[in-house]
Short mmCIF file of C-alpha atoms and ligand atoms in Angstrom, two decimals:
data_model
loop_
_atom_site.label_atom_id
_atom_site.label_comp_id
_atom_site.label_asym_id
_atom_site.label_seq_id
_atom_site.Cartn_x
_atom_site.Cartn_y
_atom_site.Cartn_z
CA UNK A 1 0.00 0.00 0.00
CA UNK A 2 2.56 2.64 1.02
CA UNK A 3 4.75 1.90 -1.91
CA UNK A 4 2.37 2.18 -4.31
CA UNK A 5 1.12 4.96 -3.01
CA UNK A 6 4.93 6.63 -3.41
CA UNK A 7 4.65 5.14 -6.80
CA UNK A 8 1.83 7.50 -7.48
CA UNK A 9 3.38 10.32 -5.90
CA UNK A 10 6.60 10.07 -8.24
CA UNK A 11 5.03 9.18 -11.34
CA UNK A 12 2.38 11.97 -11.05
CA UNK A 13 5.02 14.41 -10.43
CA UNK A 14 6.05 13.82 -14.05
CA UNK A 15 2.60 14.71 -15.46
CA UNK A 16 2.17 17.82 -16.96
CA UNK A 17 -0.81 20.18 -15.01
CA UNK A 18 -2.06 22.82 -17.05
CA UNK A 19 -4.69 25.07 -16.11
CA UNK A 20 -8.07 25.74 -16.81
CA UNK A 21 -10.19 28.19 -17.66
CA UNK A 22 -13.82 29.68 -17.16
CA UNK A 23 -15.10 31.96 -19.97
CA UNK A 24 -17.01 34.49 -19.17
CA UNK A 25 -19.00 35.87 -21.99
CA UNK A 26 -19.36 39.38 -20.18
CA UNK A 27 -17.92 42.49 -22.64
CA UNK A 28 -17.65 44.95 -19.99
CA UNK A 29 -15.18 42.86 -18.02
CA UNK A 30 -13.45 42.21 -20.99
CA UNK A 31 -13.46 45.72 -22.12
CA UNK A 32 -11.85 46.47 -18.76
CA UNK A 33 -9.41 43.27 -18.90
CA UNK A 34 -8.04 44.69 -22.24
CA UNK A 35 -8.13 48.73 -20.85
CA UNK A 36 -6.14 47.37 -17.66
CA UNK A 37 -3.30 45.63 -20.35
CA UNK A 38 -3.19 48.22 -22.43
CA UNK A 39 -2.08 50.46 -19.55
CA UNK A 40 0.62 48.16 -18.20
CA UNK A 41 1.92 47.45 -21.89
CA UNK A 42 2.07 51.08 -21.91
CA UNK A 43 3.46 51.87 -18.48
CA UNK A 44 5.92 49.03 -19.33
CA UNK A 45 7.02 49.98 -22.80
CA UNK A 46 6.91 54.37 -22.15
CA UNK A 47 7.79 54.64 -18.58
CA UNK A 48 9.74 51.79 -17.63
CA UNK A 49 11.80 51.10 -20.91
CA UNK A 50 12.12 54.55 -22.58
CA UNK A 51 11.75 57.03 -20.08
CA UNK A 52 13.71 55.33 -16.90
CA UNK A 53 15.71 52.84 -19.21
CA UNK A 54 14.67 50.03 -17.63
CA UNK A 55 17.10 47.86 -19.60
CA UNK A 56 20.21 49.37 -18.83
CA UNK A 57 22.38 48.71 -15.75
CA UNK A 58 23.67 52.27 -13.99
CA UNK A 59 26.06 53.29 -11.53
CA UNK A 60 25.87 56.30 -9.21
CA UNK A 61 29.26 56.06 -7.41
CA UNK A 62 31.58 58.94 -9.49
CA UNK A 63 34.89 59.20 -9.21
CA UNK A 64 35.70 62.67 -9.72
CA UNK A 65 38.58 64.90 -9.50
CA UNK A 66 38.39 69.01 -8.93
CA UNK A 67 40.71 71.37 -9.24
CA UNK A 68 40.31 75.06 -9.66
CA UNK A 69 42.52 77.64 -10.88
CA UNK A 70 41.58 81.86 -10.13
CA UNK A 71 43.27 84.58 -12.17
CA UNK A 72 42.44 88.84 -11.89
CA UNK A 73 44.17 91.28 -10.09
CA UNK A 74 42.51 94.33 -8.48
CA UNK A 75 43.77 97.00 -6.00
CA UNK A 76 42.47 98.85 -3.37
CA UNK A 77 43.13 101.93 -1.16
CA UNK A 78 42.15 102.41 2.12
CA UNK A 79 43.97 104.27 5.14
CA UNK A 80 45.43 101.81 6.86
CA UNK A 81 46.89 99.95 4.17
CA UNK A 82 47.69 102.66 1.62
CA UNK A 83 47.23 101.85 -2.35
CA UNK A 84 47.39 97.16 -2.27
CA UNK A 85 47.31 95.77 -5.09
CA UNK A 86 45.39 91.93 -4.81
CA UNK A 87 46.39 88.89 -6.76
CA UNK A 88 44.93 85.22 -6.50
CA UNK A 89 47.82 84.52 -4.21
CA UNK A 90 46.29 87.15 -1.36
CA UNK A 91 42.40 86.65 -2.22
CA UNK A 92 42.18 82.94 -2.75
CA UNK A 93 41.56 80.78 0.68
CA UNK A 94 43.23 78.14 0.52
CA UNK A 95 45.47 78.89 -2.14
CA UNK A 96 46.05 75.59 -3.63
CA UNK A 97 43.31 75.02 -5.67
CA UNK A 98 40.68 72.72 -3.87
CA UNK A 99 36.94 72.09 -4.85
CA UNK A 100 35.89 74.54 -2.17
CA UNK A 101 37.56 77.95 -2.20
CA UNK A 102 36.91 81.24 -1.01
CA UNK A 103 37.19 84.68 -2.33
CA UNK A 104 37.74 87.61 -0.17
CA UNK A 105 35.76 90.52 -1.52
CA UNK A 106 35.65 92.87 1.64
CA UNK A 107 37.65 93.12 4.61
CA UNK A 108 38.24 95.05 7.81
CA UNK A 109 42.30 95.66 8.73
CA UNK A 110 43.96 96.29 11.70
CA UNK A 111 47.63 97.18 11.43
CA UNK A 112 50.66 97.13 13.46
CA UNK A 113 49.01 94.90 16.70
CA UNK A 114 51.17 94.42 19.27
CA UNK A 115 50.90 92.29 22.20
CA UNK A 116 50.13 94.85 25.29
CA UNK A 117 47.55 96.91 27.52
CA UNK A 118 44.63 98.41 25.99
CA UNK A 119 41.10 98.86 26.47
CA UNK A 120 39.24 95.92 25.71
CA UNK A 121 36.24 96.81 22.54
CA UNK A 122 32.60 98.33 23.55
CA UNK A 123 30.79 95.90 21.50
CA UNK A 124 32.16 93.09 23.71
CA UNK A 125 29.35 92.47 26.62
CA UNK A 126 31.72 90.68 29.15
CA UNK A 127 34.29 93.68 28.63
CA UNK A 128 31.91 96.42 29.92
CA UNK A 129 32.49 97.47 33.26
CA UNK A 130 31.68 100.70 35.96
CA UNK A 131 33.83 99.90 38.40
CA UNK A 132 37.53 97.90 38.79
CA UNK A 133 35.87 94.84 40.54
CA UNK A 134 34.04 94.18 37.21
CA UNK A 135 37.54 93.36 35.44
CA UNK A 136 38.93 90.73 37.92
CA UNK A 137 42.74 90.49 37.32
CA UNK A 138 43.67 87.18 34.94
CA UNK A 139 39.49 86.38 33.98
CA UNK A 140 39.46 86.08 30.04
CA UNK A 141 37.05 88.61 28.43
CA UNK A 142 34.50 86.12 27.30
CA UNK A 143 33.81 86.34 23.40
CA UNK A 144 36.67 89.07 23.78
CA UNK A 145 40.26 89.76 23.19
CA UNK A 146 42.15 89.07 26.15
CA UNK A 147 43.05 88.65 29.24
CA UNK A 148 41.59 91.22 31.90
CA UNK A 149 43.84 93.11 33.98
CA UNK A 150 41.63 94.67 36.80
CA UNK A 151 41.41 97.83 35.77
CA UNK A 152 38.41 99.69 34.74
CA UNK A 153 39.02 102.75 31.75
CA UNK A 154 36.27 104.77 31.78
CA UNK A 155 36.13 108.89 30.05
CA UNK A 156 34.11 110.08 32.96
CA UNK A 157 33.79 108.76 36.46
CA UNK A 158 29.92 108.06 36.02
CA UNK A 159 30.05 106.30 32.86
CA UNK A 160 30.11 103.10 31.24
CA UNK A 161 33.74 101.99 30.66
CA UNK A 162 35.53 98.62 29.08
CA UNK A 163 38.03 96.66 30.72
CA UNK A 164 41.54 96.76 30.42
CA UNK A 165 43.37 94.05 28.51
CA UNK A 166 46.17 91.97 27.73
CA UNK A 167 46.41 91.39 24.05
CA UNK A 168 46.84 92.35 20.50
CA UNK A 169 47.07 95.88 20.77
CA UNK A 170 45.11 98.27 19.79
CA UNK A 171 41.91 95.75 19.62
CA UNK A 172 39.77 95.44 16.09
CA UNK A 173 37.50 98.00 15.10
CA UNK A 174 35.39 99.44 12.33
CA UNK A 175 33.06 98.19 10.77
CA UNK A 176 32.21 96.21 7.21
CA UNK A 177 32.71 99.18 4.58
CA UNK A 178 29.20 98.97 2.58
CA UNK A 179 30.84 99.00 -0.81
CA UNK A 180 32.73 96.20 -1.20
CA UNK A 181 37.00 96.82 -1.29
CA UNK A 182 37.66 93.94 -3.90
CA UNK A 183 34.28 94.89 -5.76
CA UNK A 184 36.36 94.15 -9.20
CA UNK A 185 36.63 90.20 -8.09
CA UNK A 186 33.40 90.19 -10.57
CA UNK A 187 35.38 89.83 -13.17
CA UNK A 188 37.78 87.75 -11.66
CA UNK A 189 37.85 84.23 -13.63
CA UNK A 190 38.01 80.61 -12.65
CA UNK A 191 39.18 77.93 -14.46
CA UNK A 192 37.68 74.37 -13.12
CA UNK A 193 39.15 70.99 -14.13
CA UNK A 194 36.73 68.34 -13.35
CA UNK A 195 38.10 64.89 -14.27
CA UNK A 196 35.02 61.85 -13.58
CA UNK A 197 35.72 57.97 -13.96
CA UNK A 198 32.63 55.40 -13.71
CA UNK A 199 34.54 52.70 -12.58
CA UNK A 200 32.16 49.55 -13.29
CA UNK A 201 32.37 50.93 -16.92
CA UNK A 202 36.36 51.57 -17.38
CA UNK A 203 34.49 55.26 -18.27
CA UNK A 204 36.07 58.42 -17.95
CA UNK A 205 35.86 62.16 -18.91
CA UNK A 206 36.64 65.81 -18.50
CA UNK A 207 35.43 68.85 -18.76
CA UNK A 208 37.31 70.25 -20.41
CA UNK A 209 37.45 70.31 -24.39
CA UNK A 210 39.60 67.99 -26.16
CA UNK A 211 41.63 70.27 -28.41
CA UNK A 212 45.01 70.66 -29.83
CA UNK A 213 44.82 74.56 -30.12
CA UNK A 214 46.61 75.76 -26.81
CA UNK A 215 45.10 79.77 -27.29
CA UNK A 216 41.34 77.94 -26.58
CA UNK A 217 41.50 78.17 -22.82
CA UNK A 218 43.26 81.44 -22.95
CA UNK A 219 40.25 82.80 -24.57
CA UNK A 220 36.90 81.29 -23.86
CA UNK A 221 34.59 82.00 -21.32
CA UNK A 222 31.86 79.31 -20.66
CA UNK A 223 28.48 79.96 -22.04
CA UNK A 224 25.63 77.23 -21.76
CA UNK A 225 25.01 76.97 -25.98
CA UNK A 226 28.17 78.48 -27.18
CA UNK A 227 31.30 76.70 -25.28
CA UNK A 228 29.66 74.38 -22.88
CA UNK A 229 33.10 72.90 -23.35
CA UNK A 230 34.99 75.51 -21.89
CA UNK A 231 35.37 75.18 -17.61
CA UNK A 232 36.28 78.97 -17.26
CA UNK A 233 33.68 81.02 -15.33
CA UNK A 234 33.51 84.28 -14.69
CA UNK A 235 32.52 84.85 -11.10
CA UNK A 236 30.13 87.51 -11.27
CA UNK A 237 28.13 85.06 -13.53
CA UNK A 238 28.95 82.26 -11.22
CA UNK A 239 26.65 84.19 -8.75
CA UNK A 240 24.38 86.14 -11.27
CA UNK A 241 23.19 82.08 -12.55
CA UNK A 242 22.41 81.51 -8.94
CA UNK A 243 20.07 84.20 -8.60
CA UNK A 244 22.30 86.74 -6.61
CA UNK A 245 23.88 90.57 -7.51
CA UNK A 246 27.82 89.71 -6.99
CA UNK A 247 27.79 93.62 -5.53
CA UNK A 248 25.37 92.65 -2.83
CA UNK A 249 26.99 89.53 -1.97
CA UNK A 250 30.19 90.52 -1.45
CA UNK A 251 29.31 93.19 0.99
CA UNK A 252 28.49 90.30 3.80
CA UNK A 253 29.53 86.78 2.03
CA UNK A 254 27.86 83.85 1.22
CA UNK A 255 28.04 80.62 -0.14
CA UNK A 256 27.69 79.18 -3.62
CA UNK A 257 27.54 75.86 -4.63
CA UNK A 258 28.24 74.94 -8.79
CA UNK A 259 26.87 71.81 -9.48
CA UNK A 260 28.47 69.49 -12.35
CA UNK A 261 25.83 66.92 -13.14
CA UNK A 262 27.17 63.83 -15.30
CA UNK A 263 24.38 62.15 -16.62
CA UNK A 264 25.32 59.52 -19.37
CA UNK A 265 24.65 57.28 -21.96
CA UNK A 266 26.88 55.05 -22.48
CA UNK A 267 24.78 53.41 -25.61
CA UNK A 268 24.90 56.43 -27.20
CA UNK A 269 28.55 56.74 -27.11
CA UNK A 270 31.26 58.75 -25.38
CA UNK A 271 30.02 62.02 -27.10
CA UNK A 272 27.03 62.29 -25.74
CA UNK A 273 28.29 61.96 -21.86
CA UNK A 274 28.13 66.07 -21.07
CA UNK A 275 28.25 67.60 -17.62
CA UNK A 276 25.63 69.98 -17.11
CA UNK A 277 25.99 72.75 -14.44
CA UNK A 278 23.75 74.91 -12.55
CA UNK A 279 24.70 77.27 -9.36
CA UNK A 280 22.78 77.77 -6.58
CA UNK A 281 23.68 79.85 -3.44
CA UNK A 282 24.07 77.53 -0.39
CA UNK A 283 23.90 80.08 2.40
CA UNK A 284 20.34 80.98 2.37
CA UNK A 285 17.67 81.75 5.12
CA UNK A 286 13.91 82.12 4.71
CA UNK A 287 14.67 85.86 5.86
CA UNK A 288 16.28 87.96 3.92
CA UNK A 289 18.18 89.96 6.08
CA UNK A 290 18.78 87.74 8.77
CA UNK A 291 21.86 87.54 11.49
CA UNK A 292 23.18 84.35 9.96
CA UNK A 293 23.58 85.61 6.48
CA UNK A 294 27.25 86.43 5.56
CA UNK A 295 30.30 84.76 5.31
CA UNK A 296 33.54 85.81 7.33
CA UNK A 297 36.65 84.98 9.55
CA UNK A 298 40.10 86.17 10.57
CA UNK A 299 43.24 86.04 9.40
CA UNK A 300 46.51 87.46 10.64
CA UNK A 301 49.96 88.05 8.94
CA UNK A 302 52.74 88.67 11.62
CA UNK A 303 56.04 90.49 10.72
CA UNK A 304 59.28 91.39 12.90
CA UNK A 305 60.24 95.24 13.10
CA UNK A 306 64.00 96.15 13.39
CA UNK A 307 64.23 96.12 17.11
CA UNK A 308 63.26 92.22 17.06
CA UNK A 309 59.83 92.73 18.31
CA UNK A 310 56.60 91.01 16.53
CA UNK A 311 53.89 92.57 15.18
CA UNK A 312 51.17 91.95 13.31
CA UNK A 313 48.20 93.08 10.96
CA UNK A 314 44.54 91.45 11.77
CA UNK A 315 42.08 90.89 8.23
CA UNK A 316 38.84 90.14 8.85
CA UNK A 317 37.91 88.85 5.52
CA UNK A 318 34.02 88.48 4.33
CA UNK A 319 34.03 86.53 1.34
CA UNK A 320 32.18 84.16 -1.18
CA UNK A 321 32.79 80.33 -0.56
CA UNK A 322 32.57 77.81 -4.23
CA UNK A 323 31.68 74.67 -2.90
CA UNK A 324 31.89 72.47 -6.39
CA UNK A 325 29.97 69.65 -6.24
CA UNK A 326 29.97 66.84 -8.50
CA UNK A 327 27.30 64.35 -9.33
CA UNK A 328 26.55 61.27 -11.93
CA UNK A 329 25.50 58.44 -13.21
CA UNK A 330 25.70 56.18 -16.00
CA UNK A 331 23.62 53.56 -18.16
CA UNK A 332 24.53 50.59 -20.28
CA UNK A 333 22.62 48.00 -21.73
CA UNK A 334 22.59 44.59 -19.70
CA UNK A 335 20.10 41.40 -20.22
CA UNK A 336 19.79 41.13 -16.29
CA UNK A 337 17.78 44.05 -15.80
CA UNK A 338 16.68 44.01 -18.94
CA UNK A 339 14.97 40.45 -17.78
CA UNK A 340 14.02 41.78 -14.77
CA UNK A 341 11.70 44.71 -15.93
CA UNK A 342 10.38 42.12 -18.66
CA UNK A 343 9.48 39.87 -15.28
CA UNK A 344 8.08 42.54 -13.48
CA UNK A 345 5.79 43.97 -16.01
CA UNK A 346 4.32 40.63 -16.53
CA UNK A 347 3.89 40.16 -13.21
CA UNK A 348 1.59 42.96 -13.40
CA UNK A 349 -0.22 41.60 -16.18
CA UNK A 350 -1.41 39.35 -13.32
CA UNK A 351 -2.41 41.97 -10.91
CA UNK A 352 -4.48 42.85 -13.84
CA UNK A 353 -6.12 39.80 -14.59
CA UNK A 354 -6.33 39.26 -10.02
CA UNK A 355 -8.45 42.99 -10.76
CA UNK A 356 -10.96 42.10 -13.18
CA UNK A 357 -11.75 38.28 -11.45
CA UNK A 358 -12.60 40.28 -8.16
CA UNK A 359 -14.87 42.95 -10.65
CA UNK A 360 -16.18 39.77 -12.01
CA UNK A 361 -16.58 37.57 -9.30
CA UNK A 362 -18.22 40.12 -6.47
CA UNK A 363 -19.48 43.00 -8.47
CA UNK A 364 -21.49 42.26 -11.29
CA UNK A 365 -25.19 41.92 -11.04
CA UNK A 366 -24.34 37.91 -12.10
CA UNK A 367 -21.55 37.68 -9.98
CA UNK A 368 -22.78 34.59 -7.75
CA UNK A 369 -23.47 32.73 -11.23
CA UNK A 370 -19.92 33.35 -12.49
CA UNK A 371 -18.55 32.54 -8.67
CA UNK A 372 -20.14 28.58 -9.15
CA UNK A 373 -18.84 28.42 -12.14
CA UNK A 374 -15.47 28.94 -10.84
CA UNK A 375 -15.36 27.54 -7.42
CA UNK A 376 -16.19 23.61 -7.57
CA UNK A 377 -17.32 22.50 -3.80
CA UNK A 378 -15.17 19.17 -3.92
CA UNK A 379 -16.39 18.04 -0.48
CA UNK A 380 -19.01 14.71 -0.33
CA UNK A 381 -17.17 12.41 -3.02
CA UNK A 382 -16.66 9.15 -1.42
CA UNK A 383 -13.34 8.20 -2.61
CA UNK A 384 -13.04 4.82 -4.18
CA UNK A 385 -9.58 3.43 -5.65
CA UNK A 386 -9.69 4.00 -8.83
CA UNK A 387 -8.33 0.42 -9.95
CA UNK A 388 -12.02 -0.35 -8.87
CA UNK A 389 -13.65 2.32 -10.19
CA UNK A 390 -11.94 1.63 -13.20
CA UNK A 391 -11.69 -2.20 -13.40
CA UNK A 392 -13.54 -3.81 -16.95
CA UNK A 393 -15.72 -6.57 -14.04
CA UNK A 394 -17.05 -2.81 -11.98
CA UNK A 395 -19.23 -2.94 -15.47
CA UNK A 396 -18.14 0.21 -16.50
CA UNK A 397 -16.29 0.15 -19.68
CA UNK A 398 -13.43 2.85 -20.11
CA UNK A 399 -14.47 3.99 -23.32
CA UNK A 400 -17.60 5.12 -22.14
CA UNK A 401 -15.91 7.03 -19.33
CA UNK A 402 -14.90 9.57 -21.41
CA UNK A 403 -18.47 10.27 -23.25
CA UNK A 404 -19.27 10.47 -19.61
CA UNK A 405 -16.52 12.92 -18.82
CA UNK A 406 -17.74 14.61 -21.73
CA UNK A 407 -21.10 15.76 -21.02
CA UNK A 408 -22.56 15.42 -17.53
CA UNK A 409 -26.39 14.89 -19.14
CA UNK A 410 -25.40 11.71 -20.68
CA UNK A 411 -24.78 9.37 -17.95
CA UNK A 412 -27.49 7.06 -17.94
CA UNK A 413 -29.51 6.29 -14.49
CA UNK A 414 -28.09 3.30 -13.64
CA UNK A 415 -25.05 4.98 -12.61
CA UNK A 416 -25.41 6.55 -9.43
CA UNK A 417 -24.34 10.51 -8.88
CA UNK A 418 -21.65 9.04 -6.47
CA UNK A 419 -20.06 6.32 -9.38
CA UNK A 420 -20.25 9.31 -12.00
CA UNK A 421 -18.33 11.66 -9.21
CA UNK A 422 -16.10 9.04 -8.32
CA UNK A 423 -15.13 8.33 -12.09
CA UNK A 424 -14.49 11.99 -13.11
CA UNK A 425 -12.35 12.37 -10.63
CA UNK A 426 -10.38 9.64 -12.22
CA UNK A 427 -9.89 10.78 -15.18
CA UNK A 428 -9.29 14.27 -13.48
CA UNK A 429 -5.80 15.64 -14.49
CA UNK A 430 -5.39 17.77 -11.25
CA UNK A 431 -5.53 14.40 -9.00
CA UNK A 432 -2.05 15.02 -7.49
CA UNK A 433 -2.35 11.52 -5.08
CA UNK A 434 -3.97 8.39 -5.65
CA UNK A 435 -7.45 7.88 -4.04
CA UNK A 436 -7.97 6.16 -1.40
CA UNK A 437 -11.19 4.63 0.31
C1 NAG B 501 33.86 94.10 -15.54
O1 NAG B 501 34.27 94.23 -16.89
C2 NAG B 501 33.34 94.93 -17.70
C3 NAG B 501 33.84 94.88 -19.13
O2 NAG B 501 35.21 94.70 -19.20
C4 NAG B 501 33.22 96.36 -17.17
O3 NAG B 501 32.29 97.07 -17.95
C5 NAG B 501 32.73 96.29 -15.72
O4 NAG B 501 32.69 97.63 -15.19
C6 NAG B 501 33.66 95.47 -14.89
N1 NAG B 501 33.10 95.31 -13.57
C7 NAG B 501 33.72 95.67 -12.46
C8 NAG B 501 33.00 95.50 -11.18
O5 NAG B 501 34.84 96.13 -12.47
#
């Protein structure tokens, strides 16, 4: 018994099921089946294959190199300093060329510090005092400039005084100037070499135009339609593209980012990989004129005079900040996901059909007729072995089973409803395991 039984098992795994189905005569259904194909055939072939090239493989990780090179001098002259004259070596910060430099287009100077006594500055809160107890000898001047020495300076005995200090001597002041010093660093140029490599692809690319004719760089300036090949930027355009007056900007600072996009191709060939840029400033607040706006810090040069003793002159530089970003990605045909989006989409093709069965099945006015149709109750068969049922001395002849299969109105009555059940489910090609009484 139990080996025939794992007989059946084994050979029936070798018979081919296929499935079966239930017309339904019912147009609007259809209508809709069709409708709901047509819309994943078309959400397959527009969206997934042509517009998010669903059979290519991509890679986001760039490799990317930046470097950046400024050139324009400008001068200024202001009391302190006397006629300067600026080039890249003074305004650029840091001056070797890195993906995120900074510009200094204003400044404040104090010469000729010198470590010594003086009064500490009136905009400093902790450095306000009325009386020599508020300076207590050796306290640091918090937010300040040094180190307090217990003495109060004051013009009149009544007022408001600052404390004195130990510091850089005399202590900053002044105020931003409202025209910008290096105003000119508008049409200050910068050069940016942007090297990219998608590794997974043995890809790579510059910027930069391929050309034997040395005088090109020397010349161009980079315009969107004319020489999108040509990495040299003018910086008043730089911030002009972002939205921004350069004039206005450089009063205070700011931030702006320029944004090399790589977005390629790589079926269509190496000549159509282009980066694209756009600018954007980085440093903005909902409010226009807010406290955090701006851009600055300090920087000191120090010097020796003849008698040995150090001195030094105090910038505080506002400034614009590049911050050069680079982004990418890249296509190439592949089968994989090429196989995968095929998958997919049919898959959905079977949501589709899963849709109109439950429209079908619960929703039309004939639903409960179509729901009989498809869902046979299989309970109450008494289940005979089928070498009985199907034995030449049970007086059933095989070749009549199959008229019998055939049509359910032809069995005649000396079969009983239970015999007829019994033998259809004999010849039924779903019966995974033989039957058993
Ligand atoms: C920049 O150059 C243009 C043309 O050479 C000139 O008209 C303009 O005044 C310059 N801008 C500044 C701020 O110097």
């Amino acid at each position: 018994m139990a080996a025939s039984g794992w007989k059946g098992f084994f050979l029936s795994a070798f018979d081919y099921k296929t499935e079966k189905y239930v017309i339904a005569n019912n147009k609007k259904v259809g209508v809709l089946y069709r409708l709901v194909q047509l819309a994943i055939i078309g959400y397959i072939i527009g969206w997934v294959f042509f517009t998010k090239k669903g059979y290519q493989e991509t890679e986001e990780s760039i490799e990317s190199s930046v470097m950046t090179k400024l050139k324009g001098v400008s001068f200024t002259n202001t009391s302190d300093m006397g006629i300067h004259l600026w080039g890249p070596e003074d305004y650029v910060i840091p001056p070797q060329g890195e993906k995120v430099f900074f510009i200094i287009t204003n400044f404040i100077e104090t010469p000729n510090q010198m470590l010594g006594y003086c009064a500490e500055s009136i905009k400093v809160p902790d450095g306000r005092c009325r009386q020599n107890t508020d300076c207590p000898e050796g306290e640091t001047v918090l937010a300040g400039h040094g180190i307090k020495s217990g003495r109060c300076l004051k013009k009149h005995w009544n007022s408001t005084g600052t404390c004195e200090i130990y510091g850089w001597c005399p202590v900053e002041r002044g105020s931003q100037p409202e025209v910008p010093l290096l105003g000119r660093a508008e049409n200050f140029t910068v050069y940016i070499k942007n090297f990219i490599r998608f590794p997974r692809f043995e890809f790579s690319k510059s910027n930069v135009l391929n050309t034997t004719d040395d005088q090109y760089l020397k010349k161009c300036l980079y315009d969107r339609t004319q020489h999108p090949y040509c990495p040299i930027f003018r910086l008043g355009d730089l911030v002009s593209w972002a939205g921004h007056s350069f004039q206005n900007m450089a009063v205070a600072g700011g931030s702006i980012g320029v944004i090399i996009e790589w977005n390629c191709d790589l079926d269509k060939g190496y000549d159509s990989c282009h980066p694209h840029y756009s600018f954007t400033r980085l440093d903005m607040s909902s409010t226009a004129n807010s406290v955090t706006s701006g851009y600055n810090f300090r920087n000191a040069r120090y010097y020796k005079n003849s008698a040995g003793q150090t001195y030094r002159s105090l910038l505080k530089v506002y400034g614009i900040r590049f911050d050069i970003l680079v982004h990418g990605k890249a296509g190439k045909f592949n089968i994989i996901p090429t196989l995968i989006n095929i998958g997919s989409g049919l898959a959905l093709m079977g949501a589709g059909a899963f849709f109109c069965d439950l429209v079908l099945l619960y929703l039309m006015k004939k639903s409960t007729f179509y729901r009989e149709k498809k869902f046979e109750p299989a309970n109450n068969l008494r289940l005979i072995p089928c070498s009985r049922v199907l034995h030449p001395k049970a007086g059933i002849k095989p070749a009549t089973f199959v008229a019998i299969g055939n049509s359910s109105n032809h069995y005649t009555t000396s079969y009983t409803n239970q015999t007829v059940s019994a033998i259809l489910m004999c010849l039924c090609p779903f019966c995974h395991t033989p039957l058993q009484e």
